[in-house]
Amino acid sequence: MTNKQKKILPQIFTLLLIILIFGFFTINAQMNMSNRGIDFGYGFLSQESSFDVQFSLIEYDGSHSYARAYLVGLLNTILVSVLGIIFCTILGVVVGIARLSPNYLIRTTASWYVEFFRNVPLLLQIFFWYYAALRALPLPENTEPLFGVTYLTVKGYYMPGFIWENFNILMYSILAAIISIVVIRSHAKKIQEERGKQLPVFFISIGLLIVLPALTIITGIVQVEVELPILKQLSKTSFIYEGGVSVPPELIALVLALSLYTATFVAECVRAGIQGISKGQKEAAASVGLTPNQILKLVIMPQALRIIIPPTTNQYLNLTKNSSLAAAIAYPDLVLVFAGTALMQTGRAIEIVSITMLTYLTLSLSISVLMNWYNKKIAIKEK
Amino acid sequence: MKNINILKPNKDNFRTYLFIGITLVFLGVFDVFLRSFFMVNFLSFLPNLLNFLLPFILGLVGLQMIRLEYSGVKLVDTVNKNINNNIFNAGLTLFIIFITILALPPSLNWMIFDANISGDTKEACVAVEGACWTYIKVWLRRFMYGMYPNEFHWRINTAFIILISFAFVGFFAKGKFKNYLTFYYAIIYPIIAFLIIYFLISGGSFGLEWVETNAWGGLSLTFIVSFFGLIFCFPLGMIFALGRRSELPVIRYISIGYIEFWRGVPLITVLFMSSVMFPMFLPADTFVDKLVRVVAAIVLFEAAYVAEVIRGGLQALPRGQYDAAKSLGMGYWKMQTFVILPQALKLVIPGIANTFLALVKDTPLIFVVGLSEVVGMLQMAKTNPKWLGYAMEGYIFAAVLFWAICYAMSRYSQYLELKYKTDR
């Protein structure tokens, strides 16, 4: 056997095996479907769905199509993932830094938190928050206001809502602020390279982001009305808050559990990243006369981020995938709405499961592409 | 006198400062202690906010007063270094101490002093304010064995005892037999395990009654699913890790596709697939047991993660190892089994352990196909009309159970890591 044959033969065998397996499955699927009298196709997506979804970000009821039901589920999944990612990042960074604190009590508390929450199954945590912790909240009629205008009740969290007029102008002002920040940043960099002088870019940016939108509101171009949640009696014993924004308890439980669970992993990534920077870096920076703040901002963080970002991306991906556990507490996410209710009604297992899996695959791959791009941007540029 | 700062001690007057400081901290902690344990608030004559914040302020001033580097008192130095090195840390320290003191009495009362574990019915818990551990006691068999018939529980116990004793064979192997251990654990042990579980737990022959897999459940099911998950996903993952590093493009791309696909989808949709989509892909009259389908789905899913972990180990090996093995005239398989994999696997013990932990923590998800292990049984017990309202106790019980299992596993992996650590 020549060397070339040695390389080609196993490949051909593997390919044949794969084709055989797929062929076997396809033929069986065709036979099964023709036996049961169902045809393969995605036409059902435009049919009327005739089921309701409890919580949706866009307008939806039974008269809309399955495609729109899919969109409702997808948006709900994205909402949970984004909220979870934000909270788990904040908590994870705080806990990760706390684990390196010189303070013994803080260090120990943080490591207890990590050891406990990462070793308990996520599903159990979701059930705990939803069925045990949030069920202990008071009924709407007995609730004391939290922060004056919001209400945390067993039926959900009620916040005042904002009704905007000329909302697009506000958006334009924010866009203008962002553009001017980018310009100022590049200008500041130029000044620093030419004269070695640093401008307080961070404070200017924050100021711009607050002042420009605030100006549009003060001058009266954009008007905002606050709508407070108001207690309303439905029947003799049943009360509910109306108006404003209401967050269903399923969403609260899910975001709580997801962010508490994922934060433990993010915290470990952050800790590893900071520990991965050798002590010499800090000492060298201090010896050239940088202040502690500058050391953290200009020397430690840029290097630590390189170590932190790849594993943290993985955790974000995990969080997005784990958000599918929403189905267990009936939060209408993609899995519950589409792979649950829609599948039950149409019976199109292959089409629906494949769409659902492809959606998650796309979500995961796009997050990982985005993070890879960022990772490449901050990577060491070797010459 | 220059620059007098009454809050800053120096060497001369340190004793006085130490005395006053400790008294102040003690007063602050004592006040919180009284409020928490005895509901006494001897400062109630003060305005509300001051009354609320006073212990904190007292403690902060006290800690500030004893903060002196190299004071000469060893204990004070340790305290200053560890919990009191600046005002921010002192504040956080006090905060944590106060929270602990405030949270201790209610939680202890709920869990121990007001709790009840006697009796066999819900009536025993009616007058009890704290936790009702009777609930756990009554349902314990269900949580452990699921709906498996009570009189056959010895079968599950025996099966697990036999399995564990077979697992320990490796410790007694000596001399020549040691060479066959990998073979034993990779191939013979899984077969033995399958046979034992099939004949003993499932039954149907040797005069043992058949128990269908739907009745299996509880912690024993968690163990069965994770056990088969572990032993099958490891070799599969190894194959795909090697495949991804292969020089043959077809094999490499197939492996990449496989790994990226399974890593991109959530387990819950994979389980959905195994329960609703997979039967469509089989010939019309074949029937594959639900449990087998679930385990297969978990194995396929976790194998992708194992593959990525092992690939990390393979990449970490220096190129010289491959070259050295090849220059000795070793072929591909010989090189992998005797040179590359033993070293790579040693490197990735922590990663593998994390994947296995994830697998154990993922087992509750089998509820989507209607199998209920511990968490599933909890949900069932919680909705039982005779035992409504004890969800909290159940979840705490399960959390402690899973925590113990996972913590033990992670400790064991740390031990293995140290044992196989070879300095280079």
mmCIF file with all atom_site columns, C-alpha atoms in Angstrom, chain A residues 170-347:
data_model
loop_
_atom_site.group_PDB
_atom_site.id
_atom_site.type_symbol
_atom_site.label_atom_id
_atom_site.label_alt_id
_atom_site.label_comp_id
_atom_site.label_asym_id
_atom_site.label_entity_id
_atom_site.label_seq_id
_atom_site.pdbx_PDB_ins_code
_atom_site.Cartn_x
_atom_site.Cartn_y
_atom_site.Cartn_z
_atom_site.occupancy
_atom_site.B_iso_or_equiv
_atom_site.pdbx_formal_charge
_atom_site.auth_seq_id
_atom_site.auth_comp_id
_atom_site.auth_asym_id
_atom_site.auth_atom_id
_atom_site.pdbx_PDB_model_num
ATOM 1   C CA . LEU A 1 170 ? -33.981 61.219 21.475 1.00 0.00 ? 170 LEU A CA 1
ATOM 2   C CA . MET A 1 171 ? -32.376 58.345 19.604 1.00 0.00 ? 171 MET A CA 1
ATOM 3   C CA . TYR A 1 172 ? -30.714 60.826 17.210 1.00 0.00 ? 172 TYR A CA 1
ATOM 4   C CA . SER A 1 173 ? -29.308 62.774 20.154 1.00 0.00 ? 173 SER A CA 1
ATOM 5   C CA . ILE A 1 174 ? -27.826 59.609 21.634 1.00 0.00 ? 174 ILE A CA 1
ATOM 6   C CA . LEU A 1 175 ? -26.356 58.744 18.232 1.00 0.00 ? 175 LEU A CA 1
ATOM 7   C CA . ALA A 1 176 ? -24.864 62.258 17.993 1.00 0.00 ? 176 ALA A CA 1
ATOM 8   C CA . ALA A 1 177 ? -23.359 61.827 21.460 1.00 0.00 ? 177 ALA A CA 1
ATOM 9   C CA . ILE A 1 178 ? -21.769 58.517 20.453 1.00 0.00 ? 178 ILE A CA 1
ATOM 10  C CA . ILE A 1 179 ? -20.329 59.975 17.256 1.00 0.00 ? 179 ILE A CA 1
ATOM 11  C CA . SER A 1 180 ? -18.850 62.953 19.080 1.00 0.00 ? 180 SER A CA 1
ATOM 12  C CA . ILE A 1 181 ? -17.360 60.615 21.692 1.00 0.00 ? 181 ILE A CA 1
ATOM 13  C CA . VAL A 1 182 ? -15.622 58.651 18.946 1.00 0.00 ? 182 VAL A CA 1
ATOM 14  C CA . VAL A 1 183 ? -14.262 61.889 17.450 1.00 0.00 ? 183 VAL A CA 1
ATOM 15  C CA . ILE A 1 184 ? -13.092 63.183 20.835 1.00 0.00 ? 184 ILE A CA 1
ATOM 16  C CA . ARG A 1 185 ? -11.420 59.876 21.599 1.00 0.00 ? 185 ARG A CA 1
ATOM 17  C CA . SER A 1 186 ? -9.355  59.839 18.447 1.00 0.00 ? 186 SER A CA 1
ATOM 18  C CA . HIS A 1 187 ? -8.515  63.519 19.011 1.00 0.00 ? 187 HIS A CA 1
ATOM 19  C CA . ALA A 1 188 ? -7.432  62.808 22.589 1.00 0.00 ? 188 ALA A CA 1
ATOM 20  C CA . LYS A 1 189 ? -5.252  59.962 21.388 1.00 0.00 ? 189 LYS A CA 1
ATOM 21  C CA . LYS A 1 190 ? -3.586  62.270 18.903 1.00 0.00 ? 190 LYS A CA 1
ATOM 22  C CA . ILE A 1 191 ? -2.947  64.881 21.588 1.00 0.00 ? 191 ILE A CA 1
ATOM 23  C CA . GLN A 1 192 ? -1.508  62.244 23.871 1.00 0.00 ? 192 GLN A CA 1
ATOM 24  C CA . GLU A 1 193 ? 0.834   60.973 21.183 1.00 0.00 ? 193 GLU A CA 1
ATOM 25  C CA . GLU A 1 194 ? 1.967   64.474 20.255 1.00 0.00 ? 194 GLU A CA 1
ATOM 26  C CA . ARG A 1 195 ? 2.265   66.192 23.610 1.00 0.00 ? 195 ARG A CA 1
ATOM 27  C CA . GLY A 1 196 ? 1.895   63.385 26.155 1.00 0.00 ? 196 GLY A CA 1
ATOM 28  C CA . LYS A 1 197 ? -1.084  65.093 27.711 1.00 0.00 ? 197 LYS A CA 1
ATOM 29  C CA . GLN A 1 198 ? -4.100  63.035 28.765 1.00 0.00 ? 198 GLN A CA 1
ATOM 30  C CA . LEU A 1 199 ? -7.634  64.345 28.475 1.00 0.00 ? 199 LEU A CA 1
ATOM 31  C CA . PRO A 1 200 ? -10.312 63.090 30.889 1.00 0.00 ? 200 PRO A CA 1
ATOM 32  C CA . VAL A 1 201 ? -12.001 61.200 28.047 1.00 0.00 ? 201 VAL A CA 1
ATOM 33  C CA . PHE A 1 202 ? -14.080 58.964 30.290 1.00 0.00 ? 202 PHE A CA 1
ATOM 34  C CA . PHE A 1 203 ? -15.796 61.820 32.099 1.00 0.00 ? 203 PHE A CA 1
ATOM 35  C CA . ILE A 1 204 ? -16.337 63.759 28.891 1.00 0.00 ? 204 ILE A CA 1
ATOM 36  C CA . SER A 1 205 ? -17.971 60.713 27.332 1.00 0.00 ? 205 SER A CA 1
ATOM 37  C CA . ILE A 1 206 ? -20.287 60.110 30.286 1.00 0.00 ? 206 ILE A CA 1
ATOM 38  C CA . GLY A 1 207 ? -21.141 63.789 30.372 1.00 0.00 ? 207 GLY A CA 1
ATOM 39  C CA . LEU A 1 208 ? -21.977 63.883 26.668 1.00 0.00 ? 208 LEU A CA 1
ATOM 40  C CA . LEU A 1 209 ? -24.129 60.773 26.935 1.00 0.00 ? 209 LEU A CA 1
ATOM 41  C CA . ILE A 1 210 ? -26.145 62.372 29.723 1.00 0.00 ? 210 ILE A CA 1
ATOM 42  C CA . VAL A 1 211 ? -26.224 66.001 28.607 1.00 0.00 ? 211 VAL A CA 1
ATOM 43  C CA . LEU A 1 212 ? -27.264 65.647 24.966 1.00 0.00 ? 212 LEU A CA 1
ATOM 44  C CA . PRO A 1 213 ? -30.359 63.469 25.558 1.00 0.00 ? 213 PRO A CA 1
ATOM 45  C CA . ALA A 1 214 ? -31.199 65.535 28.645 1.00 0.00 ? 214 ALA A CA 1
ATOM 46  C CA . LEU A 1 215 ? -31.098 68.720 26.530 1.00 0.00 ? 215 LEU A CA 1
ATOM 47  C CA . THR A 1 216 ? -33.728 67.361 24.146 1.00 0.00 ? 216 THR A CA 1
ATOM 48  C CA . ILE A 1 217 ? -36.012 66.640 27.084 1.00 0.00 ? 217 ILE A CA 1
ATOM 49  C CA . ILE A 1 218 ? -35.408 69.974 28.817 1.00 0.00 ? 218 ILE A CA 1
ATOM 50  C CA . THR A 1 219 ? -36.033 72.005 25.673 1.00 0.00 ? 219 THR A CA 1
ATOM 51  C CA . GLY A 1 220 ? -39.316 70.175 25.249 1.00 0.00 ? 220 GLY A CA 1
ATOM 52  C CA . ILE A 1 221 ? -38.677 68.649 21.858 1.00 0.00 ? 221 ILE A CA 1
ATOM 53  C CA . VAL A 1 222 ? -38.945 65.187 23.329 1.00 0.00 ? 222 VAL A CA 1
ATOM 54  C CA . GLN A 1 223 ? -41.692 64.780 25.848 1.00 0.00 ? 223 GLN A CA 1
ATOM 55  C CA . VAL A 1 224 ? -41.898 62.007 28.336 1.00 0.00 ? 224 VAL A CA 1
ATOM 56  C CA . GLU A 1 225 ? -44.787 60.904 30.463 1.00 0.00 ? 225 GLU A CA 1
ATOM 57  C CA . VAL A 1 226 ? -44.428 58.546 33.371 1.00 0.00 ? 226 VAL A CA 1
ATOM 58  C CA . GLU A 1 227 ? -47.144 55.970 33.749 1.00 0.00 ? 227 GLU A CA 1
ATOM 59  C CA . LEU A 1 228 ? -47.341 54.550 37.249 1.00 0.00 ? 228 LEU A CA 1
ATOM 60  C CA . PRO A 1 229 ? -48.657 51.081 37.981 1.00 0.00 ? 229 PRO A CA 1
ATOM 61  C CA . ILE A 1 230 ? -52.003 51.370 39.755 1.00 0.00 ? 230 ILE A CA 1
ATOM 62  C CA . LEU A 1 231 ? -53.666 48.718 41.885 1.00 0.00 ? 231 LEU A CA 1
ATOM 63  C CA . LYS A 1 232 ? -56.903 47.516 40.348 1.00 0.00 ? 232 LYS A CA 1
ATOM 64  C CA . GLN A 1 233 ? -59.524 45.191 41.748 1.00 0.00 ? 233 GLN A CA 1
ATOM 65  C CA . LEU A 1 234 ? -60.561 42.439 39.371 1.00 0.00 ? 234 LEU A CA 1
ATOM 66  C CA . SER A 1 235 ? -62.935 40.633 41.688 1.00 0.00 ? 235 SER A CA 1
ATOM 67  C CA . LYS A 1 236 ? -63.578 40.419 45.412 1.00 0.00 ? 236 LYS A CA 1
ATOM 68  C CA . THR A 1 237 ? -60.272 38.747 46.224 1.00 0.00 ? 237 THR A CA 1
ATOM 69  C CA . SER A 1 238 ? -58.215 39.246 43.107 1.00 0.00 ? 238 SER A CA 1
ATOM 70  C CA . PHE A 1 239 ? -56.115 42.364 42.633 1.00 0.00 ? 239 PHE A CA 1
ATOM 71  C CA . ILE A 1 240 ? -53.686 43.340 39.924 1.00 0.00 ? 240 ILE A CA 1
ATOM 72  C CA . TYR A 1 241 ? -51.488 46.284 38.992 1.00 0.00 ? 241 TYR A CA 1
ATOM 73  C CA . GLU A 1 242 ? -52.226 47.980 35.715 1.00 0.00 ? 242 GLU A CA 1
ATOM 74  C CA . GLY A 1 243 ? -50.193 50.397 33.652 1.00 0.00 ? 243 GLY A CA 1
ATOM 75  C CA . GLY A 1 244 ? -46.455 50.773 33.514 1.00 0.00 ? 244 GLY A CA 1
ATOM 76  C CA . VAL A 1 245 ? -44.159 47.865 32.739 1.00 0.00 ? 245 VAL A CA 1
ATOM 77  C CA . SER A 1 246 ? -44.731 44.486 34.316 1.00 0.00 ? 246 SER A CA 1
ATOM 78  C CA . VAL A 1 247 ? -42.065 41.821 34.509 1.00 0.00 ? 247 VAL A CA 1
ATOM 79  C CA . PRO A 1 248 ? -43.483 38.286 34.884 1.00 0.00 ? 248 PRO A CA 1
ATOM 80  C CA . PRO A 1 249 ? -42.128 36.182 37.771 1.00 0.00 ? 249 PRO A CA 1
ATOM 81  C CA . GLU A 1 250 ? -40.915 33.545 35.292 1.00 0.00 ? 250 GLU A CA 1
ATOM 82  C CA . LEU A 1 251 ? -38.552 36.090 33.775 1.00 0.00 ? 251 LEU A CA 1
ATOM 83  C CA . ILE A 1 252 ? -37.318 37.239 37.188 1.00 0.00 ? 252 ILE A CA 1
ATOM 84  C CA . ALA A 1 253 ? -36.667 33.671 38.348 1.00 0.00 ? 253 ALA A CA 1
ATOM 85  C CA . LEU A 1 254 ? -34.929 32.776 35.116 1.00 0.00 ? 254 LEU A CA 1
ATOM 86  C CA . VAL A 1 255 ? -32.671 35.830 35.015 1.00 0.00 ? 255 VAL A CA 1
ATOM 87  C CA . LEU A 1 256 ? -31.846 35.445 38.712 1.00 0.00 ? 256 LEU A CA 1
ATOM 88  C CA . ALA A 1 257 ? -30.931 31.785 38.409 1.00 0.00 ? 257 ALA A CA 1
ATOM 89  C CA . LEU A 1 258 ? -29.037 32.161 35.136 1.00 0.00 ? 258 LEU A CA 1
ATOM 90  C CA . SER A 1 259 ? -26.986 35.125 36.290 1.00 0.00 ? 259 SER A CA 1
ATOM 91  C CA . LEU A 1 260 ? -26.243 33.727 39.753 1.00 0.00 ? 260 LEU A CA 1
ATOM 92  C CA . TYR A 1 261 ? -25.146 30.426 38.213 1.00 0.00 ? 261 TYR A CA 1
ATOM 93  C CA . THR A 1 262 ? -23.119 31.812 35.314 1.00 0.00 ? 262 THR A CA 1
ATOM 94  C CA . ALA A 1 263 ? -21.558 34.537 37.470 1.00 0.00 ? 263 ALA A CA 1
ATOM 95  C CA . THR A 1 264 ? -19.659 31.841 39.389 1.00 0.00 ? 264 THR A CA 1
ATOM 96  C CA . PHE A 1 265 ? -17.975 30.747 36.165 1.00 0.00 ? 265 PHE A CA 1
ATOM 97  C CA . VAL A 1 266 ? -17.342 34.324 35.019 1.00 0.00 ? 266 VAL A CA 1
ATOM 98  C CA . ALA A 1 267 ? -15.834 35.049 38.442 1.00 0.00 ? 267 ALA A CA 1
ATOM 99  C CA . GLU A 1 268 ? -13.391 32.167 38.002 1.00 0.00 ? 268 GLU A CA 1
ATOM 100 C CA . CYS A 1 269 ? -12.417 33.475 34.552 1.00 0.00 ? 269 CYS A CA 1
ATOM 101 C CA . VAL A 1 270 ? -11.835 36.974 35.945 1.00 0.00 ? 270 VAL A CA 1
ATOM 102 C CA . ARG A 1 271 ? -9.777  35.618 38.834 1.00 0.00 ? 271 ARG A CA 1
ATOM 103 C CA . ALA A 1 272 ? -7.660  33.492 36.526 1.00 0.00 ? 272 ALA A CA 1
ATOM 104 C CA . GLY A 1 273 ? -7.143  36.492 34.252 1.00 0.00 ? 273 GLY A CA 1
ATOM 105 C CA . ILE A 1 274 ? -5.961  38.811 36.975 1.00 0.00 ? 274 ILE A CA 1
ATOM 106 C CA . GLN A 1 275 ? -3.797  36.117 38.564 1.00 0.00 ? 275 GLN A CA 1
ATOM 107 C CA . GLY A 1 276 ? -2.307  35.398 35.167 1.00 0.00 ? 276 GLY A CA 1
ATOM 108 C CA . ILE A 1 277 ? -0.609  38.801 35.094 1.00 0.00 ? 277 ILE A CA 1
ATOM 109 C CA . SER A 1 278 ? 2.812   38.517 36.628 1.00 0.00 ? 278 SER A CA 1
ATOM 110 C CA . LYS A 1 279 ? 3.604   40.684 39.619 1.00 0.00 ? 279 LYS A CA 1
ATOM 111 C CA . GLY A 1 280 ? 6.514   42.238 37.750 1.00 0.00 ? 280 GLY A CA 1
ATOM 112 C CA . GLN A 1 281 ? 4.097   44.054 35.439 1.00 0.00 ? 281 GLN A CA 1
ATOM 113 C CA . LYS A 1 282 ? 2.539   45.897 38.352 1.00 0.00 ? 282 LYS A CA 1
ATOM 114 C CA . GLU A 1 283 ? 5.892   46.696 39.907 1.00 0.00 ? 283 GLU A CA 1
ATOM 115 C CA . ALA A 1 284 ? 7.343   47.871 36.615 1.00 0.00 ? 284 ALA A CA 1
ATOM 116 C CA . ALA A 1 285 ? 4.357   50.143 36.042 1.00 0.00 ? 285 ALA A CA 1
ATOM 117 C CA . ALA A 1 286 ? 4.660   51.554 39.542 1.00 0.00 ? 286 ALA A CA 1
ATOM 118 C CA . SER A 1 287 ? 8.364   52.174 39.097 1.00 0.00 ? 287 SER A CA 1
ATOM 119 C CA . VAL A 1 288 ? 7.798   54.311 36.002 1.00 0.00 ? 288 VAL A CA 1
ATOM 120 C CA . GLY A 1 289 ? 5.527   56.444 38.135 1.00 0.00 ? 289 GLY A CA 1
ATOM 121 C CA . LEU A 1 290 ? 2.004   55.427 37.149 1.00 0.00 ? 290 LEU A CA 1
ATOM 122 C CA . THR A 1 291 ? -0.711  55.927 39.752 1.00 0.00 ? 291 THR A CA 1
ATOM 123 C CA . PRO A 1 292 ? -2.606  52.839 41.008 1.00 0.00 ? 292 PRO A CA 1
ATOM 124 C CA . ASN A 1 293 ? -5.602  53.775 38.838 1.00 0.00 ? 293 ASN A CA 1
ATOM 125 C CA . GLN A 1 294 ? -3.427  54.121 35.780 1.00 0.00 ? 294 GLN A CA 1
ATOM 126 C CA . ILE A 1 295 ? -1.728  50.805 36.538 1.00 0.00 ? 295 ILE A CA 1
ATOM 127 C CA . LEU A 1 296 ? -5.081  49.047 36.595 1.00 0.00 ? 296 LEU A CA 1
ATOM 128 C CA . LYS A 1 297 ? -6.377  50.823 33.510 1.00 0.00 ? 297 LYS A CA 1
ATOM 129 C CA . LEU A 1 298 ? -3.308  50.921 31.297 1.00 0.00 ? 298 LEU A CA 1
ATOM 130 C CA . VAL A 1 299 ? -1.243  47.910 32.355 1.00 0.00 ? 299 VAL A CA 1
ATOM 131 C CA . ILE A 1 300 ? -3.195  45.231 34.200 1.00 0.00 ? 300 ILE A CA 1
ATOM 132 C CA . MET A 1 301 ? -6.627  45.329 32.555 1.00 0.00 ? 301 MET A CA 1
ATOM 133 C CA . PRO A 1 302 ? -5.509  45.293 28.895 1.00 0.00 ? 302 PRO A CA 1
ATOM 134 C CA . GLN A 1 303 ? -3.406  42.212 29.585 1.00 0.00 ? 303 GLN A CA 1
ATOM 135 C CA . ALA A 1 304 ? -5.908  40.508 31.857 1.00 0.00 ? 304 ALA A CA 1
ATOM 136 C CA . LEU A 1 305 ? -8.713  40.982 29.316 1.00 0.00 ? 305 LEU A CA 1
ATOM 137 C CA . ARG A 1 306 ? -6.798  38.865 26.834 1.00 0.00 ? 306 ARG A CA 1
ATOM 138 C CA . ILE A 1 307 ? -6.900  35.965 29.234 1.00 0.00 ? 307 ILE A CA 1
ATOM 139 C CA . ILE A 1 308 ? -10.427 36.662 30.453 1.00 0.00 ? 308 ILE A CA 1
ATOM 140 C CA . ILE A 1 309 ? -12.346 37.102 27.210 1.00 0.00 ? 309 ILE A CA 1
ATOM 141 C CA . PRO A 1 310 ? -12.130 33.684 25.490 1.00 0.00 ? 310 PRO A CA 1
ATOM 142 C CA . PRO A 1 311 ? -13.418 31.619 28.447 1.00 0.00 ? 311 PRO A CA 1
ATOM 143 C CA . THR A 1 312 ? -15.971 34.294 29.326 1.00 0.00 ? 312 THR A CA 1
ATOM 144 C CA . THR A 1 313 ? -17.349 34.120 25.801 1.00 0.00 ? 313 THR A CA 1
ATOM 145 C CA . ASN A 1 314 ? -17.881 30.430 26.354 1.00 0.00 ? 314 ASN A CA 1
ATOM 146 C CA . GLN A 1 315 ? -19.833 31.246 29.494 1.00 0.00 ? 315 GLN A CA 1
ATOM 147 C CA . TYR A 1 316 ? -22.023 33.725 27.595 1.00 0.00 ? 316 TYR A CA 1
ATOM 148 C CA . LEU A 1 317 ? -22.710 31.016 25.044 1.00 0.00 ? 317 LEU A CA 1
ATOM 149 C CA . ASN A 1 318 ? -23.568 28.589 27.828 1.00 0.00 ? 318 ASN A CA 1
ATOM 150 C CA . LEU A 1 319 ? -25.930 31.124 29.347 1.00 0.00 ? 319 LEU A CA 1
ATOM 151 C CA . THR A 1 320 ? -27.697 31.609 26.029 1.00 0.00 ? 320 THR A CA 1
ATOM 152 C CA . LYS A 1 321 ? -28.070 27.873 25.606 1.00 0.00 ? 321 LYS A CA 1
ATOM 153 C CA . ASN A 1 322 ? -29.102 27.369 29.219 1.00 0.00 ? 322 ASN A CA 1
ATOM 154 C CA . SER A 1 323 ? -31.840 29.945 28.792 1.00 0.00 ? 323 SER A CA 1
ATOM 155 C CA . SER A 1 324 ? -33.729 27.141 27.037 1.00 0.00 ? 324 SER A CA 1
ATOM 156 C CA . LEU A 1 325 ? -34.437 25.739 30.510 1.00 0.00 ? 325 LEU A CA 1
ATOM 157 C CA . ALA A 1 326 ? -37.120 28.444 30.544 1.00 0.00 ? 326 ALA A CA 1
ATOM 158 C CA . ALA A 1 327 ? -39.446 25.772 29.208 1.00 0.00 ? 327 ALA A CA 1
ATOM 159 C CA . ALA A 1 328 ? -39.387 24.119 32.638 1.00 0.00 ? 328 ALA A CA 1
ATOM 160 C CA . ILE A 1 329 ? -41.130 27.035 34.346 1.00 0.00 ? 329 ILE A CA 1
ATOM 161 C CA . ALA A 1 330 ? -43.325 27.943 31.379 1.00 0.00 ? 330 ALA A CA 1
ATOM 162 C CA . TYR A 1 331 ? -41.552 31.132 30.394 1.00 0.00 ? 331 TYR A CA 1
ATOM 163 C CA . PRO A 1 332 ? -42.500 31.412 26.712 1.00 0.00 ? 332 PRO A CA 1
ATOM 164 C CA . ASP A 1 333 ? -39.063 31.165 25.128 1.00 0.00 ? 333 ASP A CA 1
ATOM 165 C CA . LEU A 1 334 ? -38.195 29.596 21.797 1.00 0.00 ? 334 LEU A CA 1
ATOM 166 C CA . VAL A 1 335 ? -38.241 26.030 23.110 1.00 0.00 ? 335 VAL A CA 1
ATOM 167 C CA . LEU A 1 336 ? -41.573 26.340 24.893 1.00 0.00 ? 336 LEU A CA 1
ATOM 168 C CA . VAL A 1 337 ? -43.437 28.309 22.222 1.00 0.00 ? 337 VAL A CA 1
ATOM 169 C CA . PHE A 1 338 ? -42.031 26.670 19.139 1.00 0.00 ? 338 PHE A CA 1
ATOM 170 C CA . ALA A 1 339 ? -40.603 23.258 20.019 1.00 0.00 ? 339 ALA A CA 1
ATOM 171 C CA . GLY A 1 340 ? -43.372 22.833 22.611 1.00 0.00 ? 340 GLY A CA 1
ATOM 172 C CA . THR A 1 341 ? -46.738 24.287 21.715 1.00 0.00 ? 341 THR A CA 1
ATOM 173 C CA . ALA A 1 342 ? -46.270 24.671 17.964 1.00 0.00 ? 342 ALA A CA 1
ATOM 174 C CA . LEU A 1 343 ? -44.871 21.152 17.630 1.00 0.00 ? 343 LEU A CA 1
ATOM 175 C CA . MET A 1 344 ? -47.733 19.713 19.641 1.00 0.00 ? 344 MET A CA 1
ATOM 176 C CA . GLN A 1 345 ? -50.270 21.431 17.372 1.00 0.00 ? 345 GLN A CA 1
ATOM 177 C CA . THR A 1 346 ? -48.709 20.712 13.998 1.00 0.00 ? 346 THR A CA 1
ATOM 178 C CA . GLY A 1 347 ? -46.919 17.440 14.735 1.00 0.00 ? 347 GLY A CA 1
#
